[in-house]
Coordinates of C-alpha atoms in Angstrom, one line a residue:
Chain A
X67 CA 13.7 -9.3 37.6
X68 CA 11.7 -6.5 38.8
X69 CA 9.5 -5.6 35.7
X70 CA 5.5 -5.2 35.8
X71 CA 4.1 -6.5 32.6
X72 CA 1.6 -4.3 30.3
X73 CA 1.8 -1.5 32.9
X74 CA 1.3 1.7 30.6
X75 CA 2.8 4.7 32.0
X76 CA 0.4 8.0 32.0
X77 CA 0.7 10.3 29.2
X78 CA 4.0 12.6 29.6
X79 CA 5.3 15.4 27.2
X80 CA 8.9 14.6 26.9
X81 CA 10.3 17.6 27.3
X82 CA 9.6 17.0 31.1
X83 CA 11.8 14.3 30.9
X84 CA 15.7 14.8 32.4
X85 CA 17.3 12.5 30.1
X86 CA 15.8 15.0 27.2
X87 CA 16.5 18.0 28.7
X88 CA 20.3 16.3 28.9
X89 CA 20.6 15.7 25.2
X90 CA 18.3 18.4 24.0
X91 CA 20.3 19.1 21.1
X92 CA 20.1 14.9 19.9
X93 CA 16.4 15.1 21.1
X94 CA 15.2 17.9 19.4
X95 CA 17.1 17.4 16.2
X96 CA 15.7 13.8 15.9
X97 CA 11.7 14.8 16.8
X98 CA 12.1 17.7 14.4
X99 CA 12.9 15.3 11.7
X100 CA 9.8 13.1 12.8
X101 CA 7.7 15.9 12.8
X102 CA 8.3 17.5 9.3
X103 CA 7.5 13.7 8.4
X104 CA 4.4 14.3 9.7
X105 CA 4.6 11.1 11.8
X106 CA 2.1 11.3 15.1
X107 CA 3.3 12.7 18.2
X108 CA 2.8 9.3 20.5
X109 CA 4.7 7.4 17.6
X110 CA 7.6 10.0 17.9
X111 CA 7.4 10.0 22.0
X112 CA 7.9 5.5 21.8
X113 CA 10.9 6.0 19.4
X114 CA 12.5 8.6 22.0
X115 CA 11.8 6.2 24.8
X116 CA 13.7 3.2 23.1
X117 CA 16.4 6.0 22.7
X118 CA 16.1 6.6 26.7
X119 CA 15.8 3.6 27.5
X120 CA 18.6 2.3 25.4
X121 CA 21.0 5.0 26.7
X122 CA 20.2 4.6 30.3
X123 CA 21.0 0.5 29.9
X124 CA 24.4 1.3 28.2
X125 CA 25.4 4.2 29.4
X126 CA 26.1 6.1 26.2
X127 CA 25.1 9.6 25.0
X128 CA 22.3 8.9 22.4
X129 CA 25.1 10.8 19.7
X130 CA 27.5 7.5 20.5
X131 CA 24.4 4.7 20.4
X132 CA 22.5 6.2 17.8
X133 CA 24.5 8.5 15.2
X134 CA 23.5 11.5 13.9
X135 CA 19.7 12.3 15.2
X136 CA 18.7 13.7 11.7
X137 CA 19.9 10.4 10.1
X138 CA 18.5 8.0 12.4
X139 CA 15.3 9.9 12.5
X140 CA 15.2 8.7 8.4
X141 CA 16.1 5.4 9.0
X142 CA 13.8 4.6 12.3
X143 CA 10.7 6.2 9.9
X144 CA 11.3 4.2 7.3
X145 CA 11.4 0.8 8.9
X146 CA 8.3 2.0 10.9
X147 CA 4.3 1.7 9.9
X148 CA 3.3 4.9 7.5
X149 CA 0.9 6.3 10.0
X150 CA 1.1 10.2 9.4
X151 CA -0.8 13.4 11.0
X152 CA -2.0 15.9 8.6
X153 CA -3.2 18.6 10.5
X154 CA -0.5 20.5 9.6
X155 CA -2.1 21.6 6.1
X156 CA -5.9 22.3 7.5
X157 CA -3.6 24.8 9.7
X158 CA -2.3 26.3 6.9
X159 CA -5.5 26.5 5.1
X160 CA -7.4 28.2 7.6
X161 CA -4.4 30.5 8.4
X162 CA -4.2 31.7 4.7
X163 CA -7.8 31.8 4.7
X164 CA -8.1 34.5 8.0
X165 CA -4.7 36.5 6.2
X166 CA -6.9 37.2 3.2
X167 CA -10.0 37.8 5.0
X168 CA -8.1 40.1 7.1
X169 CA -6.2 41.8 4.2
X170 CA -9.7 42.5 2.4
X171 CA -11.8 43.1 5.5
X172 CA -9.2 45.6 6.8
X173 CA -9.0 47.3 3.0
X174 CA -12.9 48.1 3.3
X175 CA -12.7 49.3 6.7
X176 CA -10.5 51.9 5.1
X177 CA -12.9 52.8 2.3
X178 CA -16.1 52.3 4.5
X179 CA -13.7 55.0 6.9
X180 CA -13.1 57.3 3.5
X181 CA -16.8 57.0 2.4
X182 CA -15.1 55.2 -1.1
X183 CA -16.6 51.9 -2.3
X184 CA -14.3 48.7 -2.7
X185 CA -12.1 48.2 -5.7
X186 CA -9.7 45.5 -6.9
X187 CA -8.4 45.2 -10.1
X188 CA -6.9 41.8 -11.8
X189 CA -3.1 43.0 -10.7
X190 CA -4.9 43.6 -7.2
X191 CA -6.2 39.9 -7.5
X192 CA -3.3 38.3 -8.6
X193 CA -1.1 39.6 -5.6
X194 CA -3.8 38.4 -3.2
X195 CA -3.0 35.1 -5.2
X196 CA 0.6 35.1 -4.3
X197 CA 0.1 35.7 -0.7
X198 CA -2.1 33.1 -0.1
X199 CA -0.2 30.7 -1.7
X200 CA 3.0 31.8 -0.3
X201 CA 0.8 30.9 2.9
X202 CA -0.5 27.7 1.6
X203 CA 2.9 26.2 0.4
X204 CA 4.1 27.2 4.3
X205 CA 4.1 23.4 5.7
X206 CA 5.7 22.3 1.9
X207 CA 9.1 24.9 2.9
X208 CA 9.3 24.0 6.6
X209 CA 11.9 21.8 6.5
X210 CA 14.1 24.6 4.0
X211 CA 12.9 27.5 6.2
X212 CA 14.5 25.4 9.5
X213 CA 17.4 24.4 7.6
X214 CA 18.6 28.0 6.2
X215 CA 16.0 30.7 8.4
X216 CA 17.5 33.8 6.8
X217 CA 18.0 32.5 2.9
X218 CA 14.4 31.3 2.7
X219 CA 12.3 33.2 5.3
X220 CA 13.9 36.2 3.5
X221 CA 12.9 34.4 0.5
X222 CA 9.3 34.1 1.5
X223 CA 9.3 37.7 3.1
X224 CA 9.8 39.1 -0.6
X225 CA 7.4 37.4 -1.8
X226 CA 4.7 38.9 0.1
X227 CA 6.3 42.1 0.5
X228 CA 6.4 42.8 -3.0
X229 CA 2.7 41.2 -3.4
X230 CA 1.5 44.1 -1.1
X231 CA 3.5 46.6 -2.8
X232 CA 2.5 45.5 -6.1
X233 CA -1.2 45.4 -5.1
X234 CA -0.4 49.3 -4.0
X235 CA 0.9 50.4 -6.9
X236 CA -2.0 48.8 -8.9
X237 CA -4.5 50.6 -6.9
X238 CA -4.4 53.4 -9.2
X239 CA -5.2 51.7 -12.6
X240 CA -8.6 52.6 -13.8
X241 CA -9.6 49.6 -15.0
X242 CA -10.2 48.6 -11.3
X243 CA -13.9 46.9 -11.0
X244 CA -16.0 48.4 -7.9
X245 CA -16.8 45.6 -5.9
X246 CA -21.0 45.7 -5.9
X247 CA -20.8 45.3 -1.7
X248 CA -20.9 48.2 1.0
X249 CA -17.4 48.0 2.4
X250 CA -19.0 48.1 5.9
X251 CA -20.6 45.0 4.7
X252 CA -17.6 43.9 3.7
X253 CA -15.2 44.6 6.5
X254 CA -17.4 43.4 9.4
X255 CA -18.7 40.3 7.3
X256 CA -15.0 39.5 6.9
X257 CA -14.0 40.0 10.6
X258 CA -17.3 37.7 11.7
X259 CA -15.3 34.9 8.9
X260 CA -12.0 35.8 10.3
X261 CA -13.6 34.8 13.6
X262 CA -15.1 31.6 12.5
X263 CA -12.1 30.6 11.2
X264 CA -10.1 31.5 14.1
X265 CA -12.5 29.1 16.2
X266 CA -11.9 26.3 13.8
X267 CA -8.2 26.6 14.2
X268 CA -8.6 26.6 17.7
X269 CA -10.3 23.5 17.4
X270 CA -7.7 21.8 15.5
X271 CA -4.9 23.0 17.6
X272 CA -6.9 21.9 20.5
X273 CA -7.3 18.6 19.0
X274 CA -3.5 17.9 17.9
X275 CA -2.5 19.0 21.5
X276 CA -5.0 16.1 22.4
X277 CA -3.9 13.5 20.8
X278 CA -0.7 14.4 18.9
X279 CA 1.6 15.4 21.5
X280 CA 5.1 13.9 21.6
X281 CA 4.3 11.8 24.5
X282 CA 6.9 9.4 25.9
X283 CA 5.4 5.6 26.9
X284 CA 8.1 5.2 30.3
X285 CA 7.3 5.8 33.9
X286 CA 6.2 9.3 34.1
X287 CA 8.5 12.2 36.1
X288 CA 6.9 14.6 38.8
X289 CA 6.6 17.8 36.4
X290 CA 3.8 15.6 34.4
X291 CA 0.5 18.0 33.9
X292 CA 3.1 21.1 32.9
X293 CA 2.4 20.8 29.3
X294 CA -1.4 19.8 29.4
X295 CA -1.9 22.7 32.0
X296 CA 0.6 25.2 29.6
X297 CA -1.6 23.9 26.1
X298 CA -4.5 25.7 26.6
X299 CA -2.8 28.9 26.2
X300 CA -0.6 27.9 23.8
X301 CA -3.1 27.3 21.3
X302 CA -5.2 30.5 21.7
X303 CA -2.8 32.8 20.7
X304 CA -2.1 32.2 17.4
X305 CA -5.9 31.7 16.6
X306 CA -6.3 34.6 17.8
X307 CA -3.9 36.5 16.3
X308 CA -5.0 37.2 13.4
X309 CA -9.0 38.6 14.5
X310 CA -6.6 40.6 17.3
X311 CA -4.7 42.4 14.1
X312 CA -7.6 42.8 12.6
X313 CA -9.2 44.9 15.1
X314 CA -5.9 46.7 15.8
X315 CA -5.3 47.7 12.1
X316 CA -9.4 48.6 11.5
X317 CA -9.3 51.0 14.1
X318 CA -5.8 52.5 12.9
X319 CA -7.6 52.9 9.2
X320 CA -10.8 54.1 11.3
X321 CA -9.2 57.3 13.2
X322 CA -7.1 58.0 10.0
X323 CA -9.7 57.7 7.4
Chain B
X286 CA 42.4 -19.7 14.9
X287 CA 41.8 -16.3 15.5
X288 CA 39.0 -15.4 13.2
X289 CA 38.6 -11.4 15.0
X290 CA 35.4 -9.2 13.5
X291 CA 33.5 -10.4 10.9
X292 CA 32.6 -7.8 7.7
X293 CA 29.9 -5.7 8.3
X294 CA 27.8 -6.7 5.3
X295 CA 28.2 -9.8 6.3
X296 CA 26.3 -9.7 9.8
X297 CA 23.5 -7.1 7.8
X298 CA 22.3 -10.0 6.0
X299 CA 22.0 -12.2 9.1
X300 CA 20.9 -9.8 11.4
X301 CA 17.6 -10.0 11.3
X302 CA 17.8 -14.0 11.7
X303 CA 19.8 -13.7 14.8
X304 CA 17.7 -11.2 16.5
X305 CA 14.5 -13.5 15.7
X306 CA 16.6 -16.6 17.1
X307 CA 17.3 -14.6 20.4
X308 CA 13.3 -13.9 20.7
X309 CA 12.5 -17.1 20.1
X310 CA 13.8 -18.0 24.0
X311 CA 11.1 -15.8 25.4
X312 CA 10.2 -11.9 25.4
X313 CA 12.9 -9.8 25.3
X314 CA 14.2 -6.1 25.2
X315 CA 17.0 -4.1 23.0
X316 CA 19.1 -3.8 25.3
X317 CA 19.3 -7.7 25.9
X318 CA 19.2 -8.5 22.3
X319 CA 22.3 -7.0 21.8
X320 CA 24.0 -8.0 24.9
X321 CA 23.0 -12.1 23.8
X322 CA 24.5 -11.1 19.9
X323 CA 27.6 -9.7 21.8
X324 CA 28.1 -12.8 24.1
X325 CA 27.3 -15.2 20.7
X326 CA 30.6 -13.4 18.9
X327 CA 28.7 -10.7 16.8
X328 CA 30.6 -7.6 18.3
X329 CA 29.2 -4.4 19.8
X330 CA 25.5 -3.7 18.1
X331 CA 24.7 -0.2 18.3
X332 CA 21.0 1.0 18.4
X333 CA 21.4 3.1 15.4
X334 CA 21.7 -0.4 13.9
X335 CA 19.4 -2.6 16.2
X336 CA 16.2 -0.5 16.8
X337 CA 15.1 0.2 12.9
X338 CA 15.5 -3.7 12.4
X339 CA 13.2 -3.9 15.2
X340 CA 11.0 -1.1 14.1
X341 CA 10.5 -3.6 11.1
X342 CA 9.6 -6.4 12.9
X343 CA 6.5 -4.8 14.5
X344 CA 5.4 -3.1 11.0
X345 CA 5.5 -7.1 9.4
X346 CA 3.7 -7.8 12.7
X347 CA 6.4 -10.2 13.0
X348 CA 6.4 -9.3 17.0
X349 CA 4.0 -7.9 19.4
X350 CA 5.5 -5.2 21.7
X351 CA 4.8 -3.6 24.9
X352 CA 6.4 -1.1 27.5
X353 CA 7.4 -2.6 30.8
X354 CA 8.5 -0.2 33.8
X355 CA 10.6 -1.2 36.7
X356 CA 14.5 -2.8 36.5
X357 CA 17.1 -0.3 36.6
X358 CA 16.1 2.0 33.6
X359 CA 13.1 4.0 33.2
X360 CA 11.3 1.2 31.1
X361 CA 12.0 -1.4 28.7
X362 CA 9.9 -1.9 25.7
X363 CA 9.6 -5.9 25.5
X364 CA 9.5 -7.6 22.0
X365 CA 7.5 -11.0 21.7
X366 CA 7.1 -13.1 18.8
X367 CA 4.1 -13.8 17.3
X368 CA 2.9 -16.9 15.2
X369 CA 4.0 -15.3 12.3
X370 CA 7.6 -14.5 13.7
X371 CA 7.9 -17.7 14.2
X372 CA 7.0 -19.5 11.3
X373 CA 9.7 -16.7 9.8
X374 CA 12.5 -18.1 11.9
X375 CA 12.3 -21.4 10.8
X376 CA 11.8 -20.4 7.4
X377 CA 15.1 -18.2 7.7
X378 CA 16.6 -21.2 9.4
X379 CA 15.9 -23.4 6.7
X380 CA 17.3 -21.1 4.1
X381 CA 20.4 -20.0 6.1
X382 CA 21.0 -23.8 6.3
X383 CA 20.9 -24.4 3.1
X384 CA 22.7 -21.0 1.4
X385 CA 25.8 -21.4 4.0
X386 CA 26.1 -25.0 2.7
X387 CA 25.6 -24.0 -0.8
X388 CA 28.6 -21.1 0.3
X389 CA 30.7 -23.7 2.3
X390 CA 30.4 -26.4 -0.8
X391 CA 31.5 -23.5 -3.8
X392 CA 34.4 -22.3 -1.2
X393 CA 36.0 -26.0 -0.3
X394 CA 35.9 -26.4 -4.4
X395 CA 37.5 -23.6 -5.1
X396 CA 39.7 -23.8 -2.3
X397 CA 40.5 -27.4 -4.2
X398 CA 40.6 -25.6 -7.7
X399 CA 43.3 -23.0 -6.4
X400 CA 45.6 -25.4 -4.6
X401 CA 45.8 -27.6 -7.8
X402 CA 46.4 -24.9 -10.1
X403 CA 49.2 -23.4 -8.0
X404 CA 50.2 -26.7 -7.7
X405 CA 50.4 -27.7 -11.6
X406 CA 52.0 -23.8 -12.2
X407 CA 54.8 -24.8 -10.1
X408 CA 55.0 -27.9 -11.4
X409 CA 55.7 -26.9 -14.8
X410 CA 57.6 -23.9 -13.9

């Protein structure tokens, strides 16, 4: 027998790996599942390499040796220690938290633009409400929103829709309460929290890629640093998004006001 | 006598005893496990079945594991049994022994019981 013992193999995405990129449909079906159980990405990239490995031994598609990905992704998680990831949910939390700094920063900018002060009534308030739990409750309907994209993302897309509409109607009522802040106060305090936030998400999306990726434990293939090289950039554009929009809608309410 | 497959549920409540019997000669992989079950009579074990009994094993730290690369495959991840895996063979052993002689007693009674009542039915009929 040819084995090495304890050799550990470097750090590989499996995505690189050929066998993966044969059964992508089995693959990503099964790490899917894994994922929305928040189980960590190394944990996820072992159970794929006794798949691999398996497969390669016998000779069978994954489909034949294993069943249904979906199912087996239950059953493999269940048997396995209860380590989990939550990063998913401080995600969420800061990304509701830049939407309604943005949706309130970018609101003054148009007042600060009309030389009005900042007002929000309770009707106001309570659609802010809805959107940010609509964002907060994001990582709860993941697993829906995958499983039927057009019922429940249109689902979700009401929601907010009519939150914002509802907060337009109510801008009228005259029981609105003038908020006691400059809006240029307002809107570039907002954009400076928008910011900070931003950075913090960075940071956490830096540090999942880190140490949460769905690495696989077997001998590594030659397209190895892809990922690690690609990551960098992955992770800055959605923190930045939002601060990006920001700026894009401010100076839209700017030259209009 | 040509005995041929035996019941599913059957070999689910066993399983687990075989596959720590087969670790007990020495570390060993999936793949192997199920290719010594096959050869001992237990049929074709997929690894829909296999790997989440294993998975178990290494949550009740009943075995150590660690990835191995060379052989044909990309890399074989090798199970070993620890103290405790042992001590839970023999344990199983001794409880296997003495349920399937409990089993084997109850059947060759009532194996007796049936032959004499079909015996005295025909008798009087």
């Amino acid at each position: 027998m040819s084995e090495s013992p304890g050799v550990q193999a470097a750090p590989q995405e499996v995505w690189e790996r050929p066998f993966v990129r044969a059964h992508q449909e089995w693959c990503s079906a099964f790490v899917l599942e894994l994922r929305l159980r928040d189980v960590p990405g190394p944990v996820i990239g072992e159970r794929l390499g006794e798949v691999e490995g398996h497969c390669t031994e016998t000779g069978e598609p994954p489909s034949a040796a294993f069943g249904d990905p979906t199912d087996y992704a239950r059953e493999i998680d269940a048997e396995s220690s209860p380590e989990r990831v939550s990063g998913v949910w401080t995600i969420a939390a800061l990304g509701a938290g830049q939407v309604l700094a943005m949706l309130v920063g970018t609101a003054a900018i148009r007042n600060w633009a009309s030389g009005e002060p900042l007002t929000y009534n309770l009707v106001q308030l309570g659609c802010l409400a809805v959107v940010a739990a609509a964002l907060l409750c994001l990582p709860r309907v993941l697993r829906p929103l995958l499983a039927h994209p057009w019922v429940v993302g249109t689902a979700l897309f009401a929601v907010v829709t009519a939150a914002g509409v509802g907060a337009a109607a109510a801008s009228g009522i005259s029981s609105a309460t003038v908020v006691p802040v400059s809006p240029a106060v307002i809107a570039i305090g907002l954009f400076m929290v928008v910011l900070a936030l931003s950075w913090l998400e960075y940071r956490e999306l830096t540090g999942d890629s880190a140490d949460d990726l769905v690495t696989s434990p077997l001998a590594p293939e030659p397209r190895a640093n892809r990922a690690a090289q690609r990551s960098g950039w992955i992770t800055l554009v959605p923190a930045l998004m939002v601060p990006t929009y920001y700026l894009a809608v401010g100076i839209v309410f700017w030259v209009l006001g | 006598m040509p005995t041929g497959p035996q019941p599913s549920e059957w070999l689910r409540g066993v399983l687990e005893l075989c596959v720590l019997r087969v670790m007990a000669d020495g570390p060993t992989y999936g793949y192997a496990i199920a290719g010594r079950l096959a050869d001992a009579g237990f049929g074709d074990i997929k690894g829909g079945t296999l790997y989440p009994l294993l998975a178990r094993l290494e949550k009740n730290e009943l075995v150590i594991v660690d990835w191995r690369t060379g052989g044909t495959g990309p890399g074989r991840k090798y199970f070993t049994l620890t103290d405790a895996g042992r001590a839970e063979l023999e344990h199983g052993l001794t409880r296997w022994e003495a349920f399937s002689a409990r089993v084997g007693v109850h059947l060759a009674a009532g194996g007796d019981a049936f032959v004499h009542s079909t015996h005295s039915s025909r008798s009087s009929a």
